[in-house]
mmCIF file of C-alpha atoms in Angstrom:
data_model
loop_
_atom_site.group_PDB
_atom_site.id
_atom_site.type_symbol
_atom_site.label_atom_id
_atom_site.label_comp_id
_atom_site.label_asym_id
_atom_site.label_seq_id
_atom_site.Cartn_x
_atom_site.Cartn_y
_atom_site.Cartn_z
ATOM 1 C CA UNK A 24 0.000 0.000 0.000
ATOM 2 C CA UNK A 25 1.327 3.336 -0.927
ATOM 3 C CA UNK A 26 1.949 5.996 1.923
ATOM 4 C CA UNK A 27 0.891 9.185 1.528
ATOM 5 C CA UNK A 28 3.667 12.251 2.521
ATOM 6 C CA UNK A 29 2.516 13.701 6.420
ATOM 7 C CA UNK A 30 0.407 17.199 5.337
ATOM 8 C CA UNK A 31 0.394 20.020 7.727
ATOM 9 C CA UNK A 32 -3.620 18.958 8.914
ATOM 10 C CA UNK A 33 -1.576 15.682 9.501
ATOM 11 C CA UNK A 34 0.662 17.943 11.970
ATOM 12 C CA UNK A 35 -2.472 19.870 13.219
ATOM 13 C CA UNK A 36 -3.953 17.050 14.180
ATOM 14 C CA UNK A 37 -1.290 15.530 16.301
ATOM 15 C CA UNK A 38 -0.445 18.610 17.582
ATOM 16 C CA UNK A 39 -3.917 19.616 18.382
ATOM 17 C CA UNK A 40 -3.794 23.139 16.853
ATOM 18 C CA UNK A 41 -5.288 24.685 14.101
ATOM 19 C CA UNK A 42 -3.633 24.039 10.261
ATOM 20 C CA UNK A 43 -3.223 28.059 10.281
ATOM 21 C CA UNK A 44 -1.382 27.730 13.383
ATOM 22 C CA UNK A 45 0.997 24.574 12.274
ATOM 23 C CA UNK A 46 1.992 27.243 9.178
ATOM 24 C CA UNK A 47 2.756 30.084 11.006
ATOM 25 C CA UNK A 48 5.075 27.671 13.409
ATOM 26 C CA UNK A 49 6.584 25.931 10.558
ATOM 27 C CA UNK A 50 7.497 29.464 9.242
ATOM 28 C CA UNK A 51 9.326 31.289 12.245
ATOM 29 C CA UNK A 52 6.456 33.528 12.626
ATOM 30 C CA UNK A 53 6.530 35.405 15.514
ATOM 31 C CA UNK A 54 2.788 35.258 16.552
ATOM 32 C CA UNK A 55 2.874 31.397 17.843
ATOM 33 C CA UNK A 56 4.107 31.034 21.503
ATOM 34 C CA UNK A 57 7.105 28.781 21.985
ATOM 35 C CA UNK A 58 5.411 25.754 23.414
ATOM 36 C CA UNK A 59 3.187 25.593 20.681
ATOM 37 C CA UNK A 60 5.872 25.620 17.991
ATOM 38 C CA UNK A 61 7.707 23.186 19.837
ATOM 39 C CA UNK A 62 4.341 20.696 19.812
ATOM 40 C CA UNK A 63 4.305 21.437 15.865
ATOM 41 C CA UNK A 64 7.891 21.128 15.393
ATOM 42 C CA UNK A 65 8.089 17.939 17.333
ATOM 43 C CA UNK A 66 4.989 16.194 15.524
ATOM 44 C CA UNK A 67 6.305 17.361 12.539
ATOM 45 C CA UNK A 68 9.539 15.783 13.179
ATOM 46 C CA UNK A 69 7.339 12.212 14.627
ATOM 47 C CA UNK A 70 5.665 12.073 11.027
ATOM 48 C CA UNK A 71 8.420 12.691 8.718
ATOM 49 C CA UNK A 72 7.276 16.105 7.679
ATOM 50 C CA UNK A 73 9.755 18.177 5.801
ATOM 51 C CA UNK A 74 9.597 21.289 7.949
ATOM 52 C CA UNK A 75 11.733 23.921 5.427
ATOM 53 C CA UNK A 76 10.161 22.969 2.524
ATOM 54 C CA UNK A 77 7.709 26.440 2.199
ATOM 55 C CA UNK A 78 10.144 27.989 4.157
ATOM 56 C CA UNK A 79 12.569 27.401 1.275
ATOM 57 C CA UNK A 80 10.376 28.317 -1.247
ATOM 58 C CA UNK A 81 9.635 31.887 0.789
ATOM 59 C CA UNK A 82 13.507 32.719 1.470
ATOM 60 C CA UNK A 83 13.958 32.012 -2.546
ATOM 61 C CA UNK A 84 11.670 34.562 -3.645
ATOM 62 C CA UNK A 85 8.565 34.098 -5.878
ATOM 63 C CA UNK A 86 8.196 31.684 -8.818
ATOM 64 C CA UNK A 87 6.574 33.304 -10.842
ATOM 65 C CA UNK A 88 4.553 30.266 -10.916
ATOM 66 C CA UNK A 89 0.950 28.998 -10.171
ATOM 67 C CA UNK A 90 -0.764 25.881 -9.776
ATOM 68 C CA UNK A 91 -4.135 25.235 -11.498
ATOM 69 C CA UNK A 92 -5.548 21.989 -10.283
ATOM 70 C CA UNK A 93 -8.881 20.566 -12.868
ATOM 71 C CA UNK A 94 -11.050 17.462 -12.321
ATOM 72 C CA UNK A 95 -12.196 19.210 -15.606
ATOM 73 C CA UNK A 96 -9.713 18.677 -18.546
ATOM 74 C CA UNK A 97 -11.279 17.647 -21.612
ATOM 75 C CA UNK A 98 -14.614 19.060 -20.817
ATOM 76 C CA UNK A 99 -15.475 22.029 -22.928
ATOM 77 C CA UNK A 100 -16.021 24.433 -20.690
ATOM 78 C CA UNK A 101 -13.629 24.353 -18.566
ATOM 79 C CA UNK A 102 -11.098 24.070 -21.271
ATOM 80 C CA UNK A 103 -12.196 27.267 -22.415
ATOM 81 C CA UNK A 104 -11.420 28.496 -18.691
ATOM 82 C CA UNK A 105 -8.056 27.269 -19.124
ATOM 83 C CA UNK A 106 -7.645 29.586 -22.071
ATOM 84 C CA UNK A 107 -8.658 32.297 -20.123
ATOM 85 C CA UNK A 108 -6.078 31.279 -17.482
ATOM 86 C CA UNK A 109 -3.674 31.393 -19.782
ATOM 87 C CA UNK A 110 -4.642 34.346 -21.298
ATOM 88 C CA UNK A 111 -4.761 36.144 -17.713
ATOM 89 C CA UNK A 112 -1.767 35.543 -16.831
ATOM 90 C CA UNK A 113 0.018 36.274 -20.298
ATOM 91 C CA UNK A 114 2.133 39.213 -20.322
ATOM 92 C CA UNK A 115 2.544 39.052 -16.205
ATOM 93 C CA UNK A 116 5.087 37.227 -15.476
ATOM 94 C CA UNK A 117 3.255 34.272 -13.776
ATOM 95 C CA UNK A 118 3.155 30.700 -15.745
ATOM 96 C CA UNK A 119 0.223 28.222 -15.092
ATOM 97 C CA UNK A 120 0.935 24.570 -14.062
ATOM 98 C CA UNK A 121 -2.197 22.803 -15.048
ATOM 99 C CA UNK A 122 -2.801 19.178 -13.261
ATOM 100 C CA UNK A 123 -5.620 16.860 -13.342
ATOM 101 C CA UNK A 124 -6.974 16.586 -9.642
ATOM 102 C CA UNK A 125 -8.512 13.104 -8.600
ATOM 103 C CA UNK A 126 -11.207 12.434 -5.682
ATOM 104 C CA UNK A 127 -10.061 11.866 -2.511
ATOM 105 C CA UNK A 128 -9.274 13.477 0.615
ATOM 106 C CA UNK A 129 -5.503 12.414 1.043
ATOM 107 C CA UNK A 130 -5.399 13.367 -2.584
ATOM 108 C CA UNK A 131 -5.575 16.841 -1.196
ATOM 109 C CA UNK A 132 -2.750 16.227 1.333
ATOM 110 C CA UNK A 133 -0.428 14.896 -1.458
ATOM 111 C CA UNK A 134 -1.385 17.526 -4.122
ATOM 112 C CA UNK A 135 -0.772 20.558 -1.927
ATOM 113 C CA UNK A 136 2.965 19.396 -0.976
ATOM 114 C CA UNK A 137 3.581 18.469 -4.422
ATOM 115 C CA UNK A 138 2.977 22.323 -5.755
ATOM 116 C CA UNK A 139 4.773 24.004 -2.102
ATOM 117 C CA UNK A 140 7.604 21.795 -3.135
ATOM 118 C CA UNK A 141 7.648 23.577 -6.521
ATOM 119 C CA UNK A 142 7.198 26.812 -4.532
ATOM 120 C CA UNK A 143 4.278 27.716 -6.598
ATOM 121 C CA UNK A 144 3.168 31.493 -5.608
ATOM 122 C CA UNK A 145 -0.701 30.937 -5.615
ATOM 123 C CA UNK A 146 -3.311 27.993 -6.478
ATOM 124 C CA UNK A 147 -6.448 27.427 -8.361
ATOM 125 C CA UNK A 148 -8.712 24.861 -8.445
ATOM 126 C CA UNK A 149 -11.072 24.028 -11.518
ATOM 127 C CA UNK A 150 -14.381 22.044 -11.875
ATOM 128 C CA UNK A 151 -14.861 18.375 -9.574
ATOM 129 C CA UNK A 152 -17.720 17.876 -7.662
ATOM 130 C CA UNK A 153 -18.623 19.950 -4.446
ATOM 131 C CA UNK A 154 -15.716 18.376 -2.240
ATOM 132 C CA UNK A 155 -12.711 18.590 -4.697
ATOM 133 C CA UNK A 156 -11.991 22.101 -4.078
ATOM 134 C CA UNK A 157 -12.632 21.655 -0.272
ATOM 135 C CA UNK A 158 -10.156 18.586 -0.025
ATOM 136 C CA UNK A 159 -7.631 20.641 -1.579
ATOM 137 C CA UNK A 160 -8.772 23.755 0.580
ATOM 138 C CA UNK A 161 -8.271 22.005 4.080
ATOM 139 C CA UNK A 162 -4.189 21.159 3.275
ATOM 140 C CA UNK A 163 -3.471 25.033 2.054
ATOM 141 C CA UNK A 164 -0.864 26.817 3.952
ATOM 142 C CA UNK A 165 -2.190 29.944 5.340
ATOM 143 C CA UNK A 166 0.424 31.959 3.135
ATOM 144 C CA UNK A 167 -0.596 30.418 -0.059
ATOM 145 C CA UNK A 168 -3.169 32.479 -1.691
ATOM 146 C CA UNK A 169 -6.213 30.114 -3.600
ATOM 147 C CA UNK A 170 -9.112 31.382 -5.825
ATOM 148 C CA UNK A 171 -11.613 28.291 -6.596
ATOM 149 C CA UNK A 172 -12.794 28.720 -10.218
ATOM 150 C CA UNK A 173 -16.682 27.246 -10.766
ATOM 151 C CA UNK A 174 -17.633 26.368 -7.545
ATOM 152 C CA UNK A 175 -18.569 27.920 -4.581
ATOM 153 C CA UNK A 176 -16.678 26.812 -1.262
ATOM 154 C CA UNK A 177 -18.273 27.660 2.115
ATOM 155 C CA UNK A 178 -15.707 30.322 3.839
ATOM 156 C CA UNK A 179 -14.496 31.106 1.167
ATOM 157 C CA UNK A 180 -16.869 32.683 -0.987
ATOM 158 C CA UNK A 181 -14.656 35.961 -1.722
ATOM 159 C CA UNK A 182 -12.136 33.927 -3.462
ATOM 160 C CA UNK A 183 -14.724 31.855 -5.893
ATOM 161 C CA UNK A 184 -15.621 32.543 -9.718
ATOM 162 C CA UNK A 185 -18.994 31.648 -10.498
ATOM 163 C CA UNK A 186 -21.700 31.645 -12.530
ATOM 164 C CA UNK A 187 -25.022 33.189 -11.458
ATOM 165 C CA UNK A 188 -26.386 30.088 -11.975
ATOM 166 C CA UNK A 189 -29.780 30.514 -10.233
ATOM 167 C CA UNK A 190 -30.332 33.990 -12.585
ATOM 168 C CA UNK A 191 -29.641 31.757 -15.365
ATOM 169 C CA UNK A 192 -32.256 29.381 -14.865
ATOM 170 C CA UNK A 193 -34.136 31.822 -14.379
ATOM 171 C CA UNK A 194 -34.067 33.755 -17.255
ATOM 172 C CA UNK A 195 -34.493 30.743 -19.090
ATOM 173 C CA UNK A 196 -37.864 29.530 -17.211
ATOM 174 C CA UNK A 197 -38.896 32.735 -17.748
ATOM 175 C CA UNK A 198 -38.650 32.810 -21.446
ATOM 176 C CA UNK A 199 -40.319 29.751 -22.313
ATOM 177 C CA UNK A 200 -43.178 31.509 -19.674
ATOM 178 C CA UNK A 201 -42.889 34.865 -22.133
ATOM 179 C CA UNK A 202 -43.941 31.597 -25.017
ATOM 180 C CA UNK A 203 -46.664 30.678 -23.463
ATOM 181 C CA UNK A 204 -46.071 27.684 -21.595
ATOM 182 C CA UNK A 205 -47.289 26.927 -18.299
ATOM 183 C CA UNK A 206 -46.451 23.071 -18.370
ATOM 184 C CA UNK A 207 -42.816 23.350 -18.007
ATOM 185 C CA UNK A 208 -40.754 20.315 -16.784
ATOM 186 C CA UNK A 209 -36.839 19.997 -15.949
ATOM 187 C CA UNK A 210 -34.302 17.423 -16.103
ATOM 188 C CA UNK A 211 -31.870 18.800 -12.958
ATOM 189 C CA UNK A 212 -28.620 17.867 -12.699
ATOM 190 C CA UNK A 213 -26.711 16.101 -10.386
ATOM 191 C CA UNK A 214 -28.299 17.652 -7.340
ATOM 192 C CA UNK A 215 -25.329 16.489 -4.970
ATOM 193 C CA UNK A 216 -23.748 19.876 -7.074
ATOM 194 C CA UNK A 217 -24.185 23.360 -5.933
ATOM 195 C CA UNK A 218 -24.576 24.306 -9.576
ATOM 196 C CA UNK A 219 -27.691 22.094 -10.165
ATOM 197 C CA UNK A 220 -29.371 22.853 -7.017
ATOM 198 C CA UNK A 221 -29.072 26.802 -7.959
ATOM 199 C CA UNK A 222 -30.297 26.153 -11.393
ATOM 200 C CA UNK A 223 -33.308 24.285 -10.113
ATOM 201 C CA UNK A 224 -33.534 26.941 -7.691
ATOM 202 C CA UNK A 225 -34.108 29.440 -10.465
ATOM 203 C CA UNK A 226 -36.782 27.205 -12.469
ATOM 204 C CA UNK A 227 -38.930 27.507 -9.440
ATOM 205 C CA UNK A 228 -38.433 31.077 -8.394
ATOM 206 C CA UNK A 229 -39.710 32.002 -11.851
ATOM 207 C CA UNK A 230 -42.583 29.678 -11.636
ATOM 208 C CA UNK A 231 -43.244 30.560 -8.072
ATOM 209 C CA UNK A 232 -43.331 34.471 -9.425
ATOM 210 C CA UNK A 233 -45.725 33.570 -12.569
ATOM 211 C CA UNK A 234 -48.331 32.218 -9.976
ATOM 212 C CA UNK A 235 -47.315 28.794 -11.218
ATOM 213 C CA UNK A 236 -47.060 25.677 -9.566
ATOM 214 C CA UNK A 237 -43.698 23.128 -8.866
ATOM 215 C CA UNK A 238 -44.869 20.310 -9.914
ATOM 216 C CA UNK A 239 -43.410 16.717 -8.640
ATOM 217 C CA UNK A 240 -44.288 14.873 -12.201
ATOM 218 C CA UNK A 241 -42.506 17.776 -14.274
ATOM 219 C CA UNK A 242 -39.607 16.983 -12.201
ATOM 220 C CA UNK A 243 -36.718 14.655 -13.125
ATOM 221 C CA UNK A 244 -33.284 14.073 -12.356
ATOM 222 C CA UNK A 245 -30.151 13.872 -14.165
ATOM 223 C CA UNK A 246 -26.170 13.635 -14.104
ATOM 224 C CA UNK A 247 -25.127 16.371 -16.511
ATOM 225 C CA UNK A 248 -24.902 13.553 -19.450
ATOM 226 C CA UNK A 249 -26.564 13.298 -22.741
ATOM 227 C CA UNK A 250 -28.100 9.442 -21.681
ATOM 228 C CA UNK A 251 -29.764 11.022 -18.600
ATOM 229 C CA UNK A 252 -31.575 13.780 -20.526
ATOM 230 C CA UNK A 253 -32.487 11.086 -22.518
ATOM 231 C CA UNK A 254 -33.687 8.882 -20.190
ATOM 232 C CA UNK A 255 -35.096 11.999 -18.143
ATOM 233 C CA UNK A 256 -38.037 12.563 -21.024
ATOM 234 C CA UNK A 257 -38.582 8.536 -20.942
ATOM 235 C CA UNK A 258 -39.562 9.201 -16.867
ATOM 236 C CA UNK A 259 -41.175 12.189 -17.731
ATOM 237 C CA UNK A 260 -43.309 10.370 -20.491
ATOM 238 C CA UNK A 261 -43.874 7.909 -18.795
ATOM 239 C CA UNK A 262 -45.845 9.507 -15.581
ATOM 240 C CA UNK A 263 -48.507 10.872 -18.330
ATOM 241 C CA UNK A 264 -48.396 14.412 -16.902
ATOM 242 C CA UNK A 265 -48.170 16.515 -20.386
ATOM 243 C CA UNK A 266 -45.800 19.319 -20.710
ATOM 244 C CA UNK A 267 -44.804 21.565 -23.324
ATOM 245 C CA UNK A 268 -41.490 22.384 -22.380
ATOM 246 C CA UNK A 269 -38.429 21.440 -20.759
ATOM 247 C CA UNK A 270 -35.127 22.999 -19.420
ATOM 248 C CA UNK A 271 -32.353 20.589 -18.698
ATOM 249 C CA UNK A 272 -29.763 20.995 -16.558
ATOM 250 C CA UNK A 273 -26.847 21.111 -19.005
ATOM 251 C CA UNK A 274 -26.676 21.744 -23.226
ATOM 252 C CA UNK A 275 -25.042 17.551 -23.326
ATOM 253 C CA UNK A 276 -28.737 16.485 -21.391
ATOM 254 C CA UNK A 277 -30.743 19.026 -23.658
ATOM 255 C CA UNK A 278 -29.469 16.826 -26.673
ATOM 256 C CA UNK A 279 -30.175 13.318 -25.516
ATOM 257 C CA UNK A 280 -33.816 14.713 -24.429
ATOM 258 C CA UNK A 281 -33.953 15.828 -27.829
ATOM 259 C CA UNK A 282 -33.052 12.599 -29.364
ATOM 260 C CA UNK A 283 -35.889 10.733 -26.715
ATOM 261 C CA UNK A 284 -38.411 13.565 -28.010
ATOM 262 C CA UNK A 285 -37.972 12.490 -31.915
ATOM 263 C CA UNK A 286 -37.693 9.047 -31.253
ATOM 264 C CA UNK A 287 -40.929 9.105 -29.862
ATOM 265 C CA UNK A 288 -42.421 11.368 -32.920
ATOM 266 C CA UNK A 289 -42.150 14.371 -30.655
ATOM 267 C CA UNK A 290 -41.049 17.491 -32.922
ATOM 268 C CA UNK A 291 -38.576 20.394 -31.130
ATOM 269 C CA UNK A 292 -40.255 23.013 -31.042
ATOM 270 C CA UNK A 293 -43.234 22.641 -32.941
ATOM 271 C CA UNK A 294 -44.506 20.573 -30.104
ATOM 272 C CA UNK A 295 -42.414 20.537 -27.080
ATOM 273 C CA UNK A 296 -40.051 23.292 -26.427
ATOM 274 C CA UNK A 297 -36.511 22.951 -25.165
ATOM 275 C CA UNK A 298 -33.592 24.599 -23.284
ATOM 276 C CA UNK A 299 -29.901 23.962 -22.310
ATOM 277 C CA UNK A 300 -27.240 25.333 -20.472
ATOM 278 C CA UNK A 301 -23.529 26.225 -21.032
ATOM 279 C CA UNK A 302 -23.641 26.898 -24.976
ATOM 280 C CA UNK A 303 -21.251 23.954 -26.195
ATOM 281 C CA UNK A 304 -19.932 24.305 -29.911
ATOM 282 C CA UNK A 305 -22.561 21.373 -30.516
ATOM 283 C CA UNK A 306 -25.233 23.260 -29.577
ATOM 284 C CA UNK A 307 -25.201 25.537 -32.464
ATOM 285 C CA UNK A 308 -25.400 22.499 -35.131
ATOM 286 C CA UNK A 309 -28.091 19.970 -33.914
ATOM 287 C CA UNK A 310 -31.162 20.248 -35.435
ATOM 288 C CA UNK A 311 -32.816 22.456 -34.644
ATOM 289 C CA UNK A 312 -30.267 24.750 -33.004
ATOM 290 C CA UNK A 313 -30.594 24.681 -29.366
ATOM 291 C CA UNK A 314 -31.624 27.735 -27.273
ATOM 292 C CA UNK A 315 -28.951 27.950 -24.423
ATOM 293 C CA UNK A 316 -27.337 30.193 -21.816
ATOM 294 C CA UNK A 317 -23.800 30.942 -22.569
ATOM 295 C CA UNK A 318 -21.089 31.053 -19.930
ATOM 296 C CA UNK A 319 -17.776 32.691 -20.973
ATOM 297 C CA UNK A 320 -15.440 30.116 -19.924
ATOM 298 C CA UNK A 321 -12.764 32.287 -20.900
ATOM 299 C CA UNK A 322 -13.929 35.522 -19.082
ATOM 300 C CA UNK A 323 -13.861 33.275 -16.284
ATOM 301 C CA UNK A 324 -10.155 32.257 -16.286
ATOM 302 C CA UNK A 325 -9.289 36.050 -16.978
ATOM 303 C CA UNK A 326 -10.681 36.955 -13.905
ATOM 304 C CA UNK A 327 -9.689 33.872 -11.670
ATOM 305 C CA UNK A 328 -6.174 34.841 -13.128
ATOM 306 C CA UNK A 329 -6.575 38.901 -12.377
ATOM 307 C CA UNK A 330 -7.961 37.776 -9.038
ATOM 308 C CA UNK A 331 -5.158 35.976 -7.897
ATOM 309 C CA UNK A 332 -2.452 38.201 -8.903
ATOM 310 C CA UNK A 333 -4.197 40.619 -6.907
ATOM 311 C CA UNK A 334 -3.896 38.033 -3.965
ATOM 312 C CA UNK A 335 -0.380 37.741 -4.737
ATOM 313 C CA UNK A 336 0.342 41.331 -4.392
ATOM 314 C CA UNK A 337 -1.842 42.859 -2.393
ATOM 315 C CA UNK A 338 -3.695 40.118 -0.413
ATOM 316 C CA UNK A 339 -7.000 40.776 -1.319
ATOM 317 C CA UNK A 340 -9.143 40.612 -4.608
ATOM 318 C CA UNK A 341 -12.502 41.262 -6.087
ATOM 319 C CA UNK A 342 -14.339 38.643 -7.891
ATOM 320 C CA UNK A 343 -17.422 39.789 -9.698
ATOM 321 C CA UNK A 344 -20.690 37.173 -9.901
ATOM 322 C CA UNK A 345 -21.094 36.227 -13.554
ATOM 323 C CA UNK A 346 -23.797 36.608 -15.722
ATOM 324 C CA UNK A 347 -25.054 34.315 -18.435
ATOM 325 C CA UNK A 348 -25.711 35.609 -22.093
ATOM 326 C CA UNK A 349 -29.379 33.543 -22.973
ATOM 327 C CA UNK A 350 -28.604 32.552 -26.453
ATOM 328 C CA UNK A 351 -32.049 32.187 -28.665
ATOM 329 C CA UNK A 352 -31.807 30.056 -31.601
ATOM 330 C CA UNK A 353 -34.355 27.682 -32.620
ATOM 331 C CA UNK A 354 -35.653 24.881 -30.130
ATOM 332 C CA UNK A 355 -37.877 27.075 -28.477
ATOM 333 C CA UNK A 356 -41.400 28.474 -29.950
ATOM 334 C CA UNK A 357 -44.396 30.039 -28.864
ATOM 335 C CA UNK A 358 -47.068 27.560 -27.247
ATOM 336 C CA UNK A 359 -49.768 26.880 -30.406
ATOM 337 C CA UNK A 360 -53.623 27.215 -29.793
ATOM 338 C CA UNK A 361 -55.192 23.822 -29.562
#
């Protein structure tokens, strides 16, 4: 069995101080009383830790590096990000490391050593579910400045770039609404994701604020995949609660809904309406053209990249909420007479 390298929450832990603490020990700072660095330094010493490693890194000036961790790469959207992370830091100075992340708490552990041993100067963390960022969160050094890119991390909600996710959904609800329909279902995404629960969150808020009803049969779950917006509209069928219209959770679950819809001699839009998320290249060519909201992937790493430099240099940042661009093409219409 492989051994994972002691990580400073390893040292917390046995010391029985905070991880903020065990940093400021392990780097001569002033602020920790003697006994306590002595209790870090001596655990540190028990597990094996390699106390000067940061320390080194500090004492040999910046890298002019930073570490961009992605559960993401390969997935449109955040490769787009990456772009923009590039882009961002063009021209500054500062290279990005990029490095696919993988579940796992003492993943966390091992990937935060691995970039303080490079003596990166800041991190970000891109795409994974809910606890990706989080487990990579917990090991960070106090000095190390982070900005989590597409997810929004609980404490640390001034140093996230997101979407406006629920404003999105809304928007879109609200347009198919503006056509006419009242019978609206949605194929959520995973709902274990703070993304899916926000966009769901905006389908009923719009709803809720055209004196319409939530309905449980209009409701179906997904993954964020094409087969389970596919599979969503077999459910949905299959309850025998008509609707006219449906927003799914992601532009990948729009298009395998679609599919379901024609197999079943269902015609987009002439008889059911539909609506996607995230604007992927494919969007544009199915047939019909879907009806999306766009997220500037790109605009996103820009600002995660402006964001931390900022950190970097004057340890603080602003990080605006995003808004989505509704794109209109051609899978929604205006509900017919009957």
């Amino acid at each position: 069995m492989k051994l994972t390298p002691p990580t400073i929450k390893d040292i917390a832990d046995r010391a029985n101080v905070s991880i903020s603490t065990v940093s400021r020990a392990l780097n001569n700072k002033s602020v920790v009383r003697q006994d306590t660095r002595t209790a870090v330094l001596e655990a540190a010493k028990l597990l094996g830790y390699e106390v000067n490693v940061f320390a080194r890194g500090l004492a040999g000036g910046q890298s002019m590096t930073i570490g961009v961790v992605s559960r993401e790469i390969g997935c449109t959207l955040y490769d787009t990000v990456m772009q923009g992370v590039i882009r961002g830091f063009a021209g500054t100075g500062y290279s990005p490391i990029f490095i696919e992340g993988q579940s796992g708490e003492d993943f966390g552990g091992e990937m935060i050593q691995k970039l303080i041993s490079r003596r990166v100067d800041g991190i970000m963390t891109l795409g994974g579910d809910d606890t990706f960022p989080e487990n990579l969160l917990n090991h960070l050094p106090e000095e190390l400045p982070a900005i989590v890119i597409g997810k929004s991390v609980k404490g640390w909600e001034k140093r996230c770039v997101v979407t406006d996710n629920f404003g999105a959904s809304y928007q879109a609800t609200q347009l198919l609404i503006e056509n006419g329909h009242r019978d609206i279902a949605i194929i959520r995404g995973d709902m274990h994701i703070q993304d899916a629960i926000s966009r769901y969150d905006g389908y009923c808020k719009a709803l809720e604020d055209a004196n319409l009803k939530v309905l449980p049969d209009l409701i179906q779950n997904g993954d964020f995949l094409a087969h389970s917006g596919l599979m969503g509209i077999h459910a949905l069928l299959a309850r025998g609660k008509p609707f006219t219209a449906v927003v799914c959770g992601n532009d990948q679950m729009a298009i395998g809904a679609k599919l379901a819809l024609q197999r079943r001699g269902i015609r987009v839009p002439e008889d059911v309406s539909l609506i996607g998320f995230d604007d992927e290249p494919l969007s544009a060519y199915v047939s019909p053209p879907l009806t999306t909201l766009r997220q500037s992937g790109v605009e996103m790493g820009r600002i995660a990249a402006k964001g931390l430099i900022d950190l970097i240099s004057a340890g603080s940042c602003e990080l605006p909420l995003l808004a989505c661009e509704l794109v209109e093409r051609e899978s929604v219409a205006k509900l017919r007479s009957t």
